[in-house]
Amino acid sequence: MERATTSRIDVSQSPYDLTTFLGRLKHFAWVTDPRLTFISTKELEASKNLLQKYQKGEEDPNITPVQVRRAQQLYLSAYHPDSGDLQNVCGRMSFQMPGGMVLIGAMITFYKSNSAIIFWQWANQSFNALVNYTNSNATTEVNTKRLVTAYVSATSSALIVALGLKKYLSTRASPLLQRFVPFAAVSAANAVNIPLMRQSELIDGVTLMDENGNDVIKSQYAAVKGISQVVAARICIAAPSMTVLPTFMERLEKTRLLRRYTWLGGVCQVAFSGLFLLFTVPAGCAIFPQKCSISSQKLSILDHKRVEELREAGKITLPETLYFNKGL
């Protein structure tokens, strides 16, 4: 349920209750709307400036609450929550539907030849790598060498899984089962791609904050928790279109229309993929809170040395609950 409007809007908070799945679903449907991809940089900057002025109480008196909320929507869709930097258009979650529909549609259409598998899996994992980098936690410095190594490893893993499964199933499985090879490859690659593209967080830890947003400590445990949740969410986003569509298209392609116009098969798969992603992108993002919380007691699992060093130096008193941006 949307919160009641007060005389001043708290633009640091979503208009929806992010403590519930339904509230998060509404929030992410709001900020991942594919139409936001086509907003100009000029309009995005104007929205950012309006929010900055509004927070200082310096906005034009004729500005309405609707305009403030619109500016908030545009800002959340395009700017990184940690750094405040404008994100690459293709890496934004609002681009997941238009970008993903082409790639998923192509992967489940062109799965029979090795050359097609290599190209589309490479294209998909390159896109995923950009999305993973764009939506990572920005409190950890990214090492360029690590990033290049991660990209090569992630794309290679997708190709190995896809080609390996294709070879194995080609003589052992039905044509229908072979249609699920792209999903198996995407799932396996996501489990590799996301941790590799965000390995700086796993190595150096992410910054944990108290409830007031003050930096407290870096944590590797938080990085593991956040990245694990992102991997699960991304697989859930891709799963419906890559598991339901192969069965549906297997039947549809037997109809008289698609037997006559074979090119319609690819068009249908791209279009249906887009319809699925329109719903699964906000739903997948909503599974786990973006502002993730952990108990300070959990830091003993991977961060006990860092905690003890700070305690011995008398520099830290850990709050009971700490928070961080897990990324999307």
Short mmCIF file of C-alpha atoms in Angstrom, two decimals:
data_model
loop_
_atom_site.label_atom_id
_atom_site.label_comp_id
_atom_site.label_asym_id
_atom_site.label_seq_id
_atom_site.Cartn_x
_atom_site.Cartn_y
_atom_site.Cartn_z
CA MET A 1 0.00 0.00 0.00
CA GLU A 2 1.36 3.43 -0.94
CA ARG A 3 2.24 5.63 1.99
CA ALA A 4 0.14 8.64 2.76
CA THR A 5 1.47 11.87 1.30
CA THR A 6 2.68 14.44 3.84
CA SER A 7 3.39 18.13 3.32
CA ARG A 8 7.01 17.28 2.46
CA ILE A 9 7.92 14.11 0.59
CA ASP A 10 10.86 12.15 1.96
CA VAL A 11 12.62 11.50 -1.34
CA SER A 12 15.18 9.27 0.36
CA GLN A 13 12.39 6.72 0.86
CA SER A 14 10.33 4.78 -1.67
CA PRO A 15 6.60 5.57 -1.85
CA TYR A 16 6.09 1.84 -1.25
CA ASP A 17 6.70 -0.35 1.79
CA LEU A 18 10.00 -2.10 1.05
CA THR A 19 9.69 -4.42 4.05
CA THR A 20 7.14 -6.54 2.14
CA PHE A 21 7.44 -8.44 -1.13
CA LEU A 22 4.36 -6.70 -2.57
CA GLY A 23 5.76 -3.28 -1.71
CA ARG A 24 9.12 -4.14 -3.30
CA LEU A 25 7.32 -5.52 -6.36
CA LYS A 26 5.48 -2.22 -6.84
CA HIS A 27 8.69 -0.28 -6.24
CA PHE A 28 10.72 -2.21 -8.83
CA ALA A 29 7.88 -2.17 -11.36
CA TRP A 30 8.06 1.61 -10.89
CA VAL A 31 11.82 1.97 -11.39
CA THR A 32 12.45 -0.82 -13.95
CA ASP A 33 9.76 0.36 -16.36
CA PRO A 34 11.34 -0.25 -19.81
CA ARG A 35 10.08 3.12 -21.03
CA LEU A 36 12.55 4.80 -18.65
CA THR A 37 15.38 3.53 -20.86
CA PHE A 38 14.49 6.16 -23.44
CA ILE A 39 14.61 9.16 -21.09
CA SER A 40 17.28 11.63 -22.22
CA THR A 41 20.35 12.40 -20.13
CA LYS A 42 19.23 16.02 -19.99
CA GLU A 43 15.92 15.06 -18.38
CA LEU A 44 17.67 12.69 -15.97
CA GLU A 45 20.06 15.43 -14.87
CA ALA A 46 17.13 17.82 -14.45
CA SER A 47 15.43 15.25 -12.20
CA LYS A 48 18.57 14.85 -10.12
CA ASN A 49 18.88 18.63 -9.73
CA LEU A 50 15.23 18.92 -8.72
CA LEU A 51 15.67 16.28 -6.00
CA GLN A 52 18.79 17.99 -4.67
CA LYS A 53 16.98 21.33 -4.48
CA TYR A 54 13.91 19.72 -2.94
CA GLN A 55 15.97 18.12 -0.18
CA LYS A 56 17.40 21.55 0.65
CA GLY A 57 13.99 23.23 0.44
CA GLU A 58 15.14 25.35 -2.49
CA GLU A 59 12.79 24.03 -5.18
CA ASP A 60 10.47 26.17 -7.27
CA PRO A 61 7.28 26.76 -5.22
CA ASN A 62 5.20 25.71 -8.24
CA ILE A 63 6.67 22.20 -8.21
CA THR A 64 3.96 19.63 -7.46
CA PRO A 65 4.25 16.35 -5.49
CA VAL A 66 3.64 14.47 -8.76
CA GLN A 67 6.69 16.14 -10.32
CA VAL A 68 8.79 15.31 -7.27
CA ARG A 69 7.80 11.65 -7.41
CA ARG A 70 8.48 11.56 -11.15
CA ALA A 71 11.95 13.00 -10.56
CA GLN A 72 12.52 10.38 -7.86
CA GLN A 73 11.45 7.61 -10.23
CA LEU A 74 13.85 8.79 -12.95
CA TYR A 75 16.70 9.18 -10.47
CA LEU A 76 16.26 5.70 -8.98
CA SER A 77 16.07 4.14 -12.44
CA ALA A 78 19.30 5.65 -13.75
CA TYR A 79 21.67 6.57 -10.88
CA HIS A 80 23.71 4.23 -8.72
CA PRO A 81 22.43 4.12 -5.11
CA ASP A 82 25.95 4.10 -3.62
CA SER A 83 27.94 6.48 -5.81
CA GLY A 84 25.16 8.63 -7.29
CA ASP A 85 26.80 8.23 -10.71
CA LEU A 86 24.73 8.01 -13.88
CA GLN A 87 24.67 4.37 -14.99
CA ASN A 88 25.32 3.04 -18.46
CA VAL A 89 21.99 2.79 -20.30
CA CYS A 90 22.41 -0.89 -21.22
CA GLY A 91 23.40 -1.78 -17.66
CA ARG A 92 20.28 -0.33 -16.02
CA MET A 93 17.57 -2.69 -14.79
CA SER A 94 15.06 -0.75 -16.90
CA PHE A 95 16.94 -2.09 -19.95
CA GLN A 96 16.60 -5.71 -18.81
CA MET A 97 13.36 -6.26 -20.71
CA PRO A 98 14.31 -4.79 -24.11
CA GLY A 99 17.85 -6.15 -23.96
CA GLY A 100 16.98 -9.51 -22.44
CA MET A 101 14.08 -10.27 -24.77
CA VAL A 102 16.34 -10.18 -27.83
CA LEU A 103 19.05 -12.30 -26.22
CA ILE A 104 16.75 -14.89 -24.64
CA GLY A 105 14.64 -15.12 -27.77
CA ALA A 106 17.77 -15.65 -29.86
CA MET A 107 19.29 -18.24 -27.50
CA ILE A 108 16.19 -20.43 -27.47
CA THR A 109 15.72 -20.02 -31.22
CA PHE A 110 19.30 -20.62 -32.41
CA TYR A 111 20.41 -23.56 -30.25
CA LYS A 112 21.18 -26.18 -32.89
CA SER A 113 24.49 -25.02 -34.40
CA ASN A 114 27.73 -24.55 -32.47
CA SER A 115 28.45 -21.21 -34.12
CA ALA A 116 25.04 -19.82 -33.08
CA ILE A 117 25.48 -21.10 -29.52
CA ILE A 118 28.94 -19.52 -29.27
CA PHE A 119 27.77 -16.14 -30.56
CA TRP A 120 24.56 -15.81 -28.55
CA GLN A 121 26.00 -17.15 -25.30
CA TRP A 122 28.91 -14.75 -25.68
CA ALA A 123 26.52 -11.87 -26.39
CA ASN A 124 24.33 -12.78 -23.43
CA GLN A 125 27.19 -13.10 -20.96
CA SER A 126 28.73 -9.86 -22.22
CA PHE A 127 25.41 -8.17 -21.53
CA ASN A 128 25.19 -9.84 -18.11
CA ALA A 129 28.73 -8.77 -17.28
CA LEU A 130 27.82 -5.15 -18.03
CA VAL A 131 24.65 -5.41 -15.92
CA ASN A 132 26.56 -7.05 -13.04
CA TYR A 133 29.26 -4.39 -13.10
CA THR A 134 26.73 -1.55 -13.34
CA ASN A 135 24.61 -2.81 -10.44
CA SER A 136 27.35 -3.95 -8.08
CA ASN A 137 28.03 -2.46 -4.67
CA ALA A 138 30.07 0.70 -5.33
CA THR A 139 31.76 0.94 -1.93
CA THR A 140 34.53 -1.41 -3.09
CA GLU A 141 37.14 -0.24 -5.59
CA VAL A 142 37.10 -2.23 -8.83
CA ASN A 143 40.40 -3.60 -10.13
CA THR A 144 40.57 -3.47 -13.94
CA LYS A 145 42.71 -6.61 -14.20
CA ARG A 146 40.25 -8.55 -12.05
CA LEU A 147 37.38 -7.24 -14.15
CA VAL A 148 38.91 -8.43 -17.45
CA THR A 149 39.77 -11.82 -15.95
CA ALA A 150 36.23 -12.15 -14.61
CA TYR A 151 34.69 -11.29 -17.97
CA VAL A 152 36.78 -13.87 -19.85
CA SER A 153 36.11 -16.55 -17.23
CA ALA A 154 32.36 -15.90 -17.14
CA THR A 155 31.85 -15.94 -20.89
CA SER A 156 34.06 -19.02 -21.25
CA SER A 157 32.08 -20.91 -18.60
CA ALA A 158 28.81 -20.24 -20.44
CA LEU A 159 30.24 -21.53 -23.72
CA ILE A 160 31.69 -24.66 -22.10
CA VAL A 161 28.39 -25.54 -20.42
CA ALA A 162 26.29 -24.81 -23.52
CA LEU A 163 28.51 -26.70 -25.97
CA GLY A 164 29.10 -29.55 -23.51
CA LEU A 165 25.40 -30.06 -22.88
CA LYS A 166 24.59 -29.82 -26.58
CA LYS A 167 27.11 -32.55 -27.40
CA TYR A 168 25.97 -34.75 -24.53
CA LEU A 169 22.23 -34.41 -25.19
CA SER A 170 22.36 -34.52 -28.98
CA THR A 171 22.29 -38.33 -29.01
CA ARG A 172 20.70 -38.96 -25.61
CA ALA A 173 17.72 -36.61 -25.36
CA SER A 174 14.59 -35.63 -27.24
CA PRO A 175 14.52 -32.43 -29.33
CA LEU A 176 12.33 -30.84 -26.64
CA LEU A 177 14.85 -31.49 -23.87
CA GLN A 178 17.61 -30.07 -26.05
CA ARG A 179 15.70 -26.78 -26.10
CA PHE A 180 16.51 -26.37 -22.39
CA VAL A 181 20.28 -26.30 -23.00
CA PRO A 182 20.35 -22.45 -23.17
CA PHE A 183 18.68 -22.16 -19.73
CA ALA A 184 21.13 -24.63 -18.17
CA ALA A 185 24.01 -22.65 -19.65
CA VAL A 186 22.61 -19.31 -18.49
CA SER A 187 22.01 -20.60 -14.95
CA ALA A 188 25.50 -22.06 -14.67
CA ALA A 189 27.08 -18.97 -16.17
CA ASN A 190 25.18 -16.64 -13.81
CA ALA A 191 26.53 -18.62 -10.87
CA VAL A 192 30.01 -17.85 -12.23
CA ASN A 193 29.54 -14.48 -13.93
CA ILE A 194 28.10 -12.53 -11.01
CA PRO A 195 30.66 -13.62 -8.35
CA LEU A 196 33.52 -13.12 -10.80
CA MET A 197 32.39 -9.68 -11.99
CA ARG A 198 31.97 -8.67 -8.34
CA GLN A 199 34.97 -10.51 -6.94
CA SER A 200 36.45 -7.31 -5.52
CA GLU A 201 33.58 -7.32 -3.03
CA LEU A 202 34.33 -10.92 -2.06
CA ILE A 203 38.04 -10.20 -1.65
CA ASP A 204 37.94 -6.77 -0.01
CA GLY A 205 34.46 -6.82 1.53
CA VAL A 206 31.60 -4.32 1.19
CA THR A 207 31.01 -1.39 3.48
CA LEU A 208 28.43 -1.97 6.20
CA MET A 209 26.52 1.00 7.60
CA ASP A 210 24.46 1.69 10.70
CA GLU A 211 20.80 2.73 10.52
CA ASN A 212 21.85 6.36 10.03
CA GLY A 213 23.98 5.57 6.96
CA ASN A 214 27.35 5.95 8.70
CA ASP A 215 30.14 3.65 7.49
CA VAL A 216 31.08 1.09 10.15
CA ILE A 217 33.18 -1.75 8.75
CA LYS A 218 33.91 -3.75 5.58
CA SER A 219 32.59 -7.28 5.45
CA GLN A 220 33.27 -10.30 3.23
CA TYR A 221 30.34 -12.15 4.78
CA ALA A 222 27.99 -9.41 3.60
CA ALA A 223 29.45 -9.69 0.08
CA VAL A 224 28.80 -13.45 0.02
CA LYS A 225 25.23 -12.98 1.25
CA GLY A 226 24.44 -10.17 -1.17
CA ILE A 227 25.96 -11.83 -4.24
CA SER A 228 24.26 -15.16 -3.45
CA GLN A 229 20.88 -13.43 -3.35
CA VAL A 230 21.58 -11.64 -6.64
CA VAL A 231 22.53 -14.94 -8.34
CA ALA A 232 19.27 -16.56 -7.17
CA ALA A 233 17.21 -13.55 -8.26
CA ARG A 234 18.78 -13.40 -11.73
CA ILE A 235 18.09 -17.09 -12.35
CA CYS A 236 14.47 -16.53 -11.28
CA ILE A 237 14.20 -13.63 -13.75
CA ALA A 238 15.34 -15.79 -16.67
CA ALA A 239 13.69 -19.07 -15.65
CA PRO A 240 10.06 -18.55 -16.76
CA SER A 241 10.86 -17.44 -20.31
CA MET A 242 13.59 -20.05 -20.78
CA THR A 243 11.63 -22.99 -19.33
CA VAL A 244 8.04 -22.32 -20.38
CA LEU A 245 8.75 -21.00 -23.87
CA PRO A 246 10.62 -24.07 -25.21
CA THR A 247 7.61 -26.30 -24.46
CA PHE A 248 5.17 -23.76 -25.83
CA MET A 249 7.19 -23.13 -28.99
CA GLU A 250 7.65 -26.87 -29.57
CA ARG A 251 3.88 -27.07 -30.05
CA LEU A 252 3.44 -23.73 -31.78
CA GLU A 253 6.01 -24.57 -34.45
CA LYS A 254 3.88 -27.53 -35.51
CA THR A 255 1.00 -25.28 -36.48
CA ARG A 256 0.26 -24.62 -40.14
CA LEU A 257 1.14 -20.91 -39.84
CA LEU A 258 4.62 -21.40 -38.43
CA ARG A 259 5.37 -24.32 -40.75
CA ARG A 260 4.62 -21.98 -43.64
CA TYR A 261 6.33 -18.90 -42.23
CA THR A 262 9.24 -20.33 -40.26
CA TRP A 263 10.69 -16.89 -39.55
CA LEU A 264 7.69 -16.18 -37.31
CA GLY A 265 9.10 -18.62 -34.77
CA GLY A 266 11.96 -16.31 -33.88
CA VAL A 267 9.69 -13.27 -33.77
CA CYS A 268 7.29 -15.06 -31.42
CA GLN A 269 10.08 -16.17 -29.08
CA VAL A 270 11.48 -12.64 -28.81
CA ALA A 271 8.01 -11.15 -28.24
CA PHE A 272 6.99 -13.74 -25.65
CA SER A 273 10.35 -13.39 -23.89
CA GLY A 274 9.67 -9.66 -23.59
CA LEU A 275 6.24 -10.30 -22.07
CA PHE A 276 7.72 -12.65 -19.48
CA LEU A 277 10.54 -10.24 -18.59
CA LEU A 278 8.09 -7.38 -18.17
CA PHE A 279 6.83 -9.20 -15.08
CA THR A 280 9.82 -11.29 -13.98
CA VAL A 281 12.34 -8.40 -13.81
CA PRO A 282 10.50 -6.48 -11.05
CA ALA A 283 9.46 -9.75 -9.39
CA GLY A 284 13.03 -11.06 -9.36
CA CYS A 285 14.40 -7.79 -8.01
CA ALA A 286 11.73 -7.85 -5.28
CA ILE A 287 12.56 -11.31 -3.89
CA PHE A 288 15.21 -9.91 -1.54
CA PRO A 289 15.47 -6.35 -0.13
CA GLN A 290 18.07 -4.26 -1.97
CA LYS A 291 19.06 -2.68 1.35
CA CYS A 292 20.22 -5.89 2.95
CA SER A 293 20.66 -6.28 6.71
CA ILE A 294 22.82 -8.62 8.76
CA SER A 295 23.36 -9.21 12.44
CA SER A 296 26.77 -8.03 13.68
CA GLN A 297 27.20 -11.50 15.24
CA LYS A 298 27.40 -12.97 11.72
CA LEU A 299 30.66 -11.09 11.13
CA SER A 300 32.46 -13.72 13.18
CA ILE A 301 32.05 -16.13 10.23
CA LEU A 302 34.41 -14.40 7.76
CA ASP A 303 35.34 -11.04 9.29
CA HIS A 304 36.46 -11.91 12.82
CA LYS A 305 40.04 -10.71 12.29
CA ARG A 306 38.90 -7.31 11.00
CA VAL A 307 36.43 -6.93 13.87
CA GLU A 308 38.99 -7.88 16.52
CA GLU A 309 41.59 -5.50 15.11
CA LEU A 310 39.17 -2.60 15.29
CA ARG A 311 37.99 -3.54 18.77
CA GLU A 312 41.53 -3.81 20.07
CA ALA A 313 42.24 -0.36 18.66
CA GLY A 314 39.17 0.94 20.48
CA LYS A 315 37.75 2.29 17.20
CA ILE A 316 34.48 0.44 16.97
CA THR A 317 31.33 -0.53 18.79
CA LEU A 318 29.24 -2.66 16.49
CA PRO A 319 25.50 -1.94 16.25
CA GLU A 320 23.27 -5.01 16.58
CA THR A 321 22.15 -4.71 12.94
CA LEU A 322 24.18 -3.46 9.98
CA TYR A 323 23.08 -2.59 6.44
CA PHE A 324 24.51 -2.62 2.90
CA ASN A 325 23.43 -2.39 -0.72
CA LYS A 326 23.46 -5.94 -2.12
CA GLY A 327 23.10 -4.72 -5.71
CA LEU A 328 20.61 -6.01 -8.28
#
